[in-house]
Short mmCIF file of C-alpha atoms in Angstrom, two decimals:
data_model
loop_
_atom_site.label_atom_id
_atom_site.label_comp_id
_atom_site.label_asym_id
_atom_site.label_seq_id
_atom_site.Cartn_x
_atom_site.Cartn_y
_atom_site.Cartn_z
CA UNK A 177 0.00 0.00 0.00
CA UNK A 178 1.36 3.42 -0.91
CA UNK A 179 1.65 6.60 1.13
CA UNK A 180 -1.48 8.73 1.02
CA UNK A 181 -2.54 12.16 2.19
CA UNK A 182 -4.97 13.05 4.96
CA UNK A 183 -6.78 16.24 4.08
CA UNK A 184 -9.42 18.29 5.85
CA UNK A 185 -12.11 16.31 4.02
CA UNK A 186 -11.02 13.06 5.65
CA UNK A 187 -10.86 14.34 9.21
CA UNK A 188 -14.55 13.97 10.09
CA UNK A 189 -14.62 10.23 9.36
CA UNK A 190 -11.25 9.70 11.03
CA UNK A 191 -12.34 11.52 14.21
CA UNK A 192 -15.67 9.66 14.32
CA UNK A 193 -13.90 6.32 14.02
CA UNK A 194 -11.29 7.30 16.59
CA UNK A 195 -14.08 8.08 19.05
CA UNK A 196 -15.39 4.53 18.58
CA UNK A 197 -11.98 2.90 19.09
CA UNK A 198 -11.53 5.21 22.09
CA UNK A 199 -13.93 2.92 24.02
CA UNK A 200 -15.25 5.92 25.95
CA UNK A 201 -11.86 7.51 26.64
CA UNK A 202 -8.82 8.86 24.88
CA UNK A 203 -10.13 12.41 25.02
CA UNK A 204 -12.71 14.10 22.84
CA UNK A 205 -11.63 13.61 19.18
CA UNK A 206 -13.68 16.69 18.27
CA UNK A 207 -10.91 18.77 19.85
CA UNK A 208 -8.29 16.77 17.97
CA UNK A 209 -10.21 17.28 14.75
CA UNK A 210 -10.29 21.05 15.24
CA UNK A 211 -6.56 21.11 15.99
CA UNK A 212 -5.76 18.88 13.01
CA UNK A 213 -7.92 20.98 10.70
CA UNK A 214 -6.14 24.17 11.74
CA UNK A 215 -2.72 22.51 11.41
CA UNK A 216 -3.50 21.09 7.93
CA UNK A 217 -4.80 24.46 6.75
CA UNK A 218 -1.56 26.04 7.88
CA UNK A 219 0.90 23.31 6.88
CA UNK A 220 -0.85 21.24 4.22
CA UNK A 221 -2.15 17.65 4.23
CA UNK A 222 -0.58 15.08 6.55
CA UNK A 223 1.26 12.16 4.89
CA UNK A 224 0.16 8.71 6.07
CA UNK A 225 2.78 5.97 5.60
CA UNK A 226 1.98 2.23 5.83
CA UNK A 227 3.73 0.51 8.73
CA UNK A 228 5.29 -2.08 6.43
CA UNK A 229 6.89 0.69 4.37
CA UNK A 230 9.04 1.97 7.25
CA UNK A 231 12.76 1.55 6.54
CA UNK A 232 14.77 -0.29 9.21
CA UNK A 233 16.71 2.84 10.17
CA UNK A 234 13.69 5.16 10.47
CA UNK A 235 13.56 7.20 13.70
CA UNK A 236 9.98 7.05 14.95
CA UNK A 237 8.57 8.94 17.94
CA UNK A 238 5.19 8.49 19.60
CA UNK A 239 3.43 11.78 20.36
CA UNK A 240 0.31 12.00 22.51
CA UNK A 241 -1.76 13.97 24.98
CA UNK A 242 -1.57 12.74 28.58
CA UNK A 243 -4.08 13.56 31.31
CA UNK A 244 -7.75 13.57 32.21
CA UNK A 245 -10.12 13.92 29.21
CA UNK A 246 -12.53 15.93 31.34
CA UNK A 247 -9.85 18.58 31.87
CA UNK A 248 -8.97 18.81 28.18
CA UNK A 249 -12.52 19.88 27.38
CA UNK A 250 -11.68 23.22 29.04
CA UNK A 251 -7.88 23.35 28.61
CA UNK A 252 -7.44 22.81 24.88
CA UNK A 253 -3.84 22.07 23.80
CA UNK A 254 -2.16 23.68 20.80
CA UNK A 255 -0.27 22.43 17.75
CA UNK A 256 2.82 24.23 19.04
CA UNK A 257 2.58 22.29 22.31
CA UNK A 258 2.53 18.94 20.46
CA UNK A 259 5.50 19.97 18.32
CA UNK A 260 7.37 21.19 21.41
CA UNK A 261 7.19 17.71 22.96
CA UNK A 262 8.68 16.16 19.79
CA UNK A 263 11.42 18.79 19.51
CA UNK A 264 12.38 18.38 23.18
CA UNK A 265 12.82 14.62 22.77
CA UNK A 266 14.73 15.04 19.49
CA UNK A 267 17.14 17.45 21.17
CA UNK A 268 17.76 14.99 24.01
CA UNK A 269 18.24 12.07 21.62
CA UNK A 270 20.46 14.05 19.28
CA UNK A 271 18.44 12.63 16.38
CA UNK A 272 15.81 14.09 14.09
CA UNK A 273 12.61 12.00 13.95
CA UNK A 274 11.67 10.76 10.49
CA UNK A 275 8.11 9.62 11.33
CA UNK A 276 5.50 10.23 14.05
CA UNK A 277 3.37 7.51 15.62
CA UNK A 278 0.03 7.37 17.49
CA UNK A 279 0.14 6.01 21.03
CA UNK A 280 -3.50 4.97 20.70
CA UNK A 281 -5.92 4.84 17.79
CA UNK A 282 -8.79 5.94 20.01
CA UNK A 283 -9.90 9.43 20.94
CA UNK A 284 -7.92 12.63 20.57
CA UNK A 285 -4.60 10.81 20.43
CA UNK A 286 -5.46 9.44 17.00
CA UNK A 287 -5.41 13.05 15.80
CA UNK A 288 -2.55 14.53 17.86
CA UNK A 289 0.24 13.09 15.64
CA UNK A 290 -1.45 14.67 12.60
CA UNK A 291 -1.32 18.01 14.40
CA UNK A 292 2.37 17.65 15.23
CA UNK A 293 3.14 16.27 11.76
CA UNK A 294 1.61 19.26 10.02
CA UNK A 295 3.55 21.58 12.32
CA UNK A 296 6.86 19.72 11.84
CA UNK A 297 6.49 18.56 8.20
CA UNK A 298 6.84 14.86 9.13
CA UNK A 299 4.82 11.83 7.94
CA UNK A 300 2.62 9.78 10.30
CA UNK A 301 2.68 5.98 10.42
CA UNK A 302 -0.62 4.18 9.75
CA UNK A 303 -0.46 2.27 13.04
CA UNK A 304 -0.66 2.77 16.79
CA UNK A 305 0.55 1.18 20.00
CA UNK A 306 -2.75 -0.30 21.22
CA UNK A 307 -5.38 -0.85 18.52
CA UNK A 308 -7.76 0.98 20.84
CA UNK A 309 -7.27 3.34 23.85
CA UNK A 310 -5.96 2.54 27.34
CA UNK A 311 -5.49 4.96 30.24
CA UNK A 312 -1.79 4.50 31.08
CA UNK A 313 1.26 5.08 28.90
CA UNK A 314 2.98 1.73 29.54
CA UNK A 315 -0.14 -0.05 28.16
CA UNK A 316 1.16 -0.34 24.60
CA UNK A 317 2.44 -3.18 22.44
CA UNK A 318 6.03 -1.87 22.55
CA UNK A 319 6.05 -2.67 26.29
CA UNK A 320 5.21 -6.30 25.45
CA UNK A 321 8.23 -6.33 23.14
CA UNK A 322 10.56 -5.01 25.85
CA UNK A 323 10.91 -1.53 24.35
CA UNK A 324 11.46 1.44 26.67
CA UNK A 325 9.04 4.37 26.85
CA UNK A 326 11.94 6.65 27.76
CA UNK A 327 13.78 8.86 27.07
CA UNK A 328 10.49 10.71 27.11
CA UNK A 329 9.58 14.39 26.88
CA UNK A 330 6.69 16.30 28.42
CA UNK A 331 5.48 19.83 27.63
CA UNK A 332 2.67 22.08 28.78
CA UNK A 333 0.87 25.04 27.26
CA UNK A 334 3.07 27.51 29.18
CA UNK A 335 6.24 26.28 27.48
CA UNK A 336 7.50 24.19 30.39
CA UNK A 337 9.21 21.01 29.22
CA UNK A 338 11.07 18.12 30.77
CA UNK A 339 12.76 14.80 30.04
CA UNK A 340 12.34 11.51 31.91
CA UNK A 341 14.76 8.58 31.70
CA UNK A 342 13.28 5.86 33.90
CA UNK A 343 14.14 2.31 34.99
CA UNK A 344 11.00 0.87 33.37
CA UNK A 345 7.76 1.88 31.66
CA UNK A 346 5.68 1.74 34.85
CA UNK A 347 7.97 4.38 36.38
CA UNK A 348 7.61 6.44 33.23
CA UNK A 349 3.83 6.40 33.72
CA UNK A 350 4.13 7.20 37.42
CA UNK A 351 6.52 10.14 37.08
CA UNK A 352 4.89 11.57 33.97
CA UNK A 353 1.45 11.33 35.60
CA UNK A 354 2.70 13.34 38.59
CA UNK A 355 4.17 15.99 36.30
CA UNK A 356 0.95 16.06 34.27
CA UNK A 357 -1.06 16.80 37.41
CA UNK A 358 1.30 19.70 38.21
CA UNK A 359 0.89 20.92 34.63
CA UNK A 360 -2.88 21.19 35.11
CA UNK A 361 -3.91 17.55 34.45
CA UNK A 362 -3.09 17.62 30.72
CA UNK A 363 0.23 17.75 28.86
CA UNK A 364 1.82 16.69 25.58
CA UNK A 365 4.38 13.89 25.58
CA UNK A 366 6.92 12.41 23.16
CA UNK A 367 8.06 8.86 23.95
CA UNK A 368 8.92 5.34 22.74
CA UNK A 369 11.63 6.34 20.28
CA UNK A 370 11.92 3.30 17.98
CA UNK A 371 13.72 2.28 14.82
CA UNK A 372 11.63 1.37 11.83
CA UNK A 373 12.37 -2.33 12.39
CA UNK A 374 11.21 -2.13 16.02
CA UNK A 375 8.06 -0.23 15.07
CA UNK A 376 7.10 -2.76 12.38
CA UNK A 377 7.24 -5.55 14.97
CA UNK A 378 5.67 -3.79 17.93
CA UNK A 379 2.84 -1.63 16.56
CA UNK A 380 -0.72 -2.47 15.49
CA UNK A 381 -0.89 -1.86 11.71
CA UNK A 382 -3.53 -0.01 9.75
CA UNK A 383 -5.40 1.53 12.68
CA UNK A 384 -5.66 5.10 11.38
CA UNK A 385 -7.13 3.72 8.17
CA UNK A 386 -9.52 1.67 10.31
CA UNK A 387 -10.61 4.85 12.13
CA UNK A 388 -11.50 6.43 8.80
CA UNK A 389 -13.33 3.31 7.68
CA UNK A 390 -15.42 3.13 10.87
CA UNK A 391 -16.41 6.78 10.57
CA UNK A 392 -17.37 6.20 6.95
CA UNK A 393 -19.37 3.09 7.92
CA UNK A 394 -21.51 5.11 10.32
CA UNK A 395 -21.97 7.99 7.90
CA UNK A 396 -22.95 5.79 4.95
CA UNK A 397 -25.33 3.66 7.06
CA UNK A 398 -27.16 6.76 8.24
CA UNK A 399 -27.35 8.13 4.69
CA UNK A 400 -28.84 4.83 3.49
CA UNK A 401 -31.31 4.72 6.44
CA UNK A 402 -29.66 1.56 7.77
CA UNK A 403 -28.82 0.90 11.41
CA UNK A 404 -25.29 2.30 11.98
CA UNK A 405 -24.78 0.29 15.19
CA UNK A 406 -25.48 -2.99 13.40
CA UNK A 407 -23.11 -1.94 10.62
CA UNK A 408 -20.35 -1.22 13.15
CA UNK A 409 -20.83 -4.53 14.95
CA UNK A 410 -20.51 -6.33 11.62
CA UNK A 411 -17.34 -4.43 10.62
CA UNK A 412 -15.65 -4.94 14.00
CA UNK A 413 -16.69 -8.58 14.35
CA UNK A 414 -18.21 -7.86 17.73
CA UNK A 415 -21.54 -8.19 19.53
CA UNK A 416 -24.21 -5.84 20.86
CA UNK A 417 -24.42 -6.11 24.65
CA UNK A 418 -27.21 -3.76 25.68
CA UNK A 419 -29.60 -0.99 24.72
CA UNK A 420 -31.21 1.44 27.13
CA UNK A 421 -31.14 4.79 28.95
CA UNK A 422 -28.47 6.25 31.22
CA UNK A 423 -30.05 6.64 34.67
CA UNK A 424 -26.99 7.47 36.78
CA UNK A 425 -23.37 8.54 36.26
CA UNK A 426 -20.77 8.74 39.00
CA UNK A 427 -17.61 10.44 37.78
CA UNK A 428 -14.57 11.92 39.53
CA UNK A 429 -11.08 13.11 38.53
CA UNK A 430 -8.65 11.11 40.63
CA UNK A 431 -4.89 10.70 40.23
CA UNK A 432 -5.03 12.37 36.83
CA UNK A 433 -7.75 9.97 35.57
CA UNK A 434 -11.51 10.22 35.05
CA UNK A 435 -12.89 7.30 37.12
CA UNK A 436 -16.42 6.19 37.79
CA UNK A 437 -19.38 4.15 36.62
CA UNK A 438 -22.59 4.58 34.64
CA UNK A 439 -25.87 2.75 35.20
CA UNK A 440 -28.21 1.97 32.28
CA UNK A 441 -31.81 0.74 32.34
CA UNK A 442 -32.77 -1.50 29.46
CA UNK A 443 -35.34 -0.83 26.77
CA UNK A 444 -36.81 -2.88 23.93
CA UNK A 445 -35.48 -6.42 24.14
CA UNK A 446 -33.57 -5.42 27.30
CA UNK A 447 -36.60 -3.99 29.13
CA UNK A 448 -36.31 -4.72 32.85
CA UNK A 449 -32.56 -5.37 32.68
CA UNK A 450 -29.77 -3.18 34.01
CA UNK A 451 -26.16 -2.64 32.96
CA UNK A 452 -23.30 -1.06 34.93
CA UNK A 453 -20.29 0.28 33.02
CA UNK A 454 -17.11 0.84 35.01
CA UNK A 455 -14.45 3.13 33.57
CA UNK A 456 -11.03 4.68 34.11
CA UNK A 457 -10.96 7.14 31.22
CA UNK A 458 -11.97 4.13 29.01
CA UNK A 459 -14.80 1.63 29.58
CA UNK A 460 -13.20 -1.32 31.37
CA UNK A 461 -15.98 -3.65 32.53
CA UNK A 462 -19.63 -4.21 31.51
CA UNK A 463 -21.89 -5.91 34.05
CA UNK A 464 -25.43 -6.90 33.07
CA UNK A 465 -27.81 -7.87 35.87
CA UNK A 466 -24.86 -8.79 38.08
CA UNK A 467 -22.99 -10.83 35.45
CA UNK A 468 -19.78 -9.59 33.87
CA UNK A 469 -20.37 -9.79 30.10
CA UNK A 470 -17.28 -8.00 28.73
CA UNK A 471 -13.97 -6.68 30.06
CA UNK A 472 -10.71 -5.16 28.97
CA UNK A 473 -8.68 -5.75 26.91
CA UNK A 474 -11.59 -6.23 24.46
CA UNK A 475 -13.27 -3.01 23.37
CA UNK A 476 -16.45 -1.83 25.14
CA UNK A 477 -18.04 1.05 23.21
CA UNK A 478 -21.07 3.19 24.07
CA UNK A 479 -22.92 4.56 21.04
CA UNK A 480 -25.83 6.91 20.59
CA UNK A 481 -28.84 4.63 20.05
CA UNK A 482 -30.00 6.37 16.88
CA UNK A 483 -26.94 7.89 15.22
CA UNK A 484 -24.23 5.38 16.17
CA UNK A 485 -22.00 8.25 17.29
CA UNK A 486 -19.56 7.26 20.03
CA UNK A 487 -20.35 8.58 23.52
CA UNK A 488 -17.32 9.25 25.70
CA UNK A 489 -17.28 8.72 29.44
CA UNK A 490 -16.98 12.47 30.06
CA UNK A 491 -20.12 13.20 28.01
CA UNK A 492 -22.38 10.44 29.42
CA UNK A 493 -25.47 12.14 30.79
CA UNK A 494 -28.73 11.15 32.51
CA UNK A 495 -31.41 10.29 29.99
CA UNK A 496 -29.05 9.59 27.09
CA UNK A 497 -30.34 6.62 25.07
CA UNK A 498 -27.41 4.46 24.11
CA UNK A 499 -26.40 1.03 22.88
CA UNK A 500 -23.34 -0.82 24.16
CA UNK A 501 -21.23 -3.01 21.90
CA UNK A 502 -18.09 -5.06 22.44
CA UNK A 503 -15.42 -5.99 19.91
CA UNK A 504 -12.28 -8.12 19.99
CA UNK A 505 -8.91 -6.48 20.57
CA UNK A 506 -5.57 -7.32 18.97
CA UNK A 507 -4.99 -10.98 20.01
CA UNK A 508 -1.59 -10.12 21.52
CA UNK A 509 -3.43 -8.45 24.40
CA UNK A 510 -4.88 -11.83 25.40
CA UNK A 511 -1.47 -13.43 25.99
CA UNK A 512 -0.46 -13.85 29.67
CA UNK A 513 1.90 -10.87 29.39
CA UNK A 514 -0.80 -8.79 27.73
CA UNK A 515 -3.39 -9.58 30.39
CA UNK A 516 -0.90 -8.80 33.14
CA UNK A 517 -0.47 -5.36 31.58
CA UNK A 518 -4.09 -4.48 30.67
CA UNK A 519 -6.39 -7.24 32.01
CA UNK A 520 -9.17 -6.52 34.51
CA UNK A 521 -7.08 -7.59 37.51
CA UNK A 522 -4.53 -4.85 36.74
CA UNK A 523 -7.33 -2.31 37.24
CA UNK A 524 -8.35 -3.85 40.57
CA UNK A 525 -11.25 -6.07 39.49
CA UNK A 526 -11.37 -9.49 41.13
CA UNK A 527 -12.25 -11.53 38.06
CA UNK A 528 -10.65 -12.82 34.90
CA UNK A 529 -11.16 -11.29 31.50
CA UNK A 530 -14.43 -12.02 29.66
CA UNK A 531 -13.93 -12.12 25.90
CA UNK A 532 -16.47 -11.04 23.35
CA UNK A 533 -17.88 -13.84 21.22
CA UNK A 534 -18.11 -12.32 17.73
CA UNK A 535 -21.59 -12.30 16.31
CA UNK A 536 -23.19 -13.81 19.39
CA UNK A 537 -25.25 -11.54 21.66
CA UNK A 538 -23.61 -11.64 25.10
#
């Protein structure tokens, strides 16, 4: 597959798909879309390079927003801030990056590399580190392959910047999270410097293209008066878990994360049933009438019941009519090492992972 350009016209579908893969978190991609649109208008279209086309000696850098999505709704980052994080890491490394990479294909971080790329004139790799969104920076495929998150840069909107060089990726998360809180609970980071050969092995390929395809799936289904949620379930190979109304949301910003749970009352075929969604930035566990029906690392997505638009955890509101779907994650997350890193027990839940059974209602 050849390099292609991402223009303003493609941003709406890409952002809509990123919101779906965000599984409720990853930050509001609407903000990322606005930033990317402004950056592309100023710097021209972003170049998207297939993962398999990376040369062995490429210098790739992951660039992302770190912090609580609820905070970013009011403290919008800038393109200059994203570029500052990349430049700070490049200065420390003594190398100029050749390509930028998404930490996560979900939410605002699917768009942040496009913002930095337009500012810096660099191409973006059609891949990411998760195949979805997770709340902590060590929760990426490169960690499973023994690659270090650091040296890592961090930058805020005031121009403050710093470099971490830590003993492991968990310490990178811990120290960067503390700095992010001091920076106002959101910051830009540059991390996981990799060669092209390392990136080809450790990343999830084709995920930015998938974001665009998911957004297009929803848009075309609505235009054809078909059910967009059913179309998404078919494309993702997942299952619909629930349909109903949000009747309670408990949400708090804690330790730099948005944590909480939402309670749904069923309607239609689910009349009389109840679902509880537990989240830490992203949806982590779905419990229906006391039974766990889906967990991380598989994707749990909340969608508007009529439009199929993704609903993030920070925008869940009383009375919102939604449908909940689950979809399989990259199979590498279901290895013992993957589950140790992102399984439900890591997040404090006393049960094993529950995998989605594609095509079968849970």
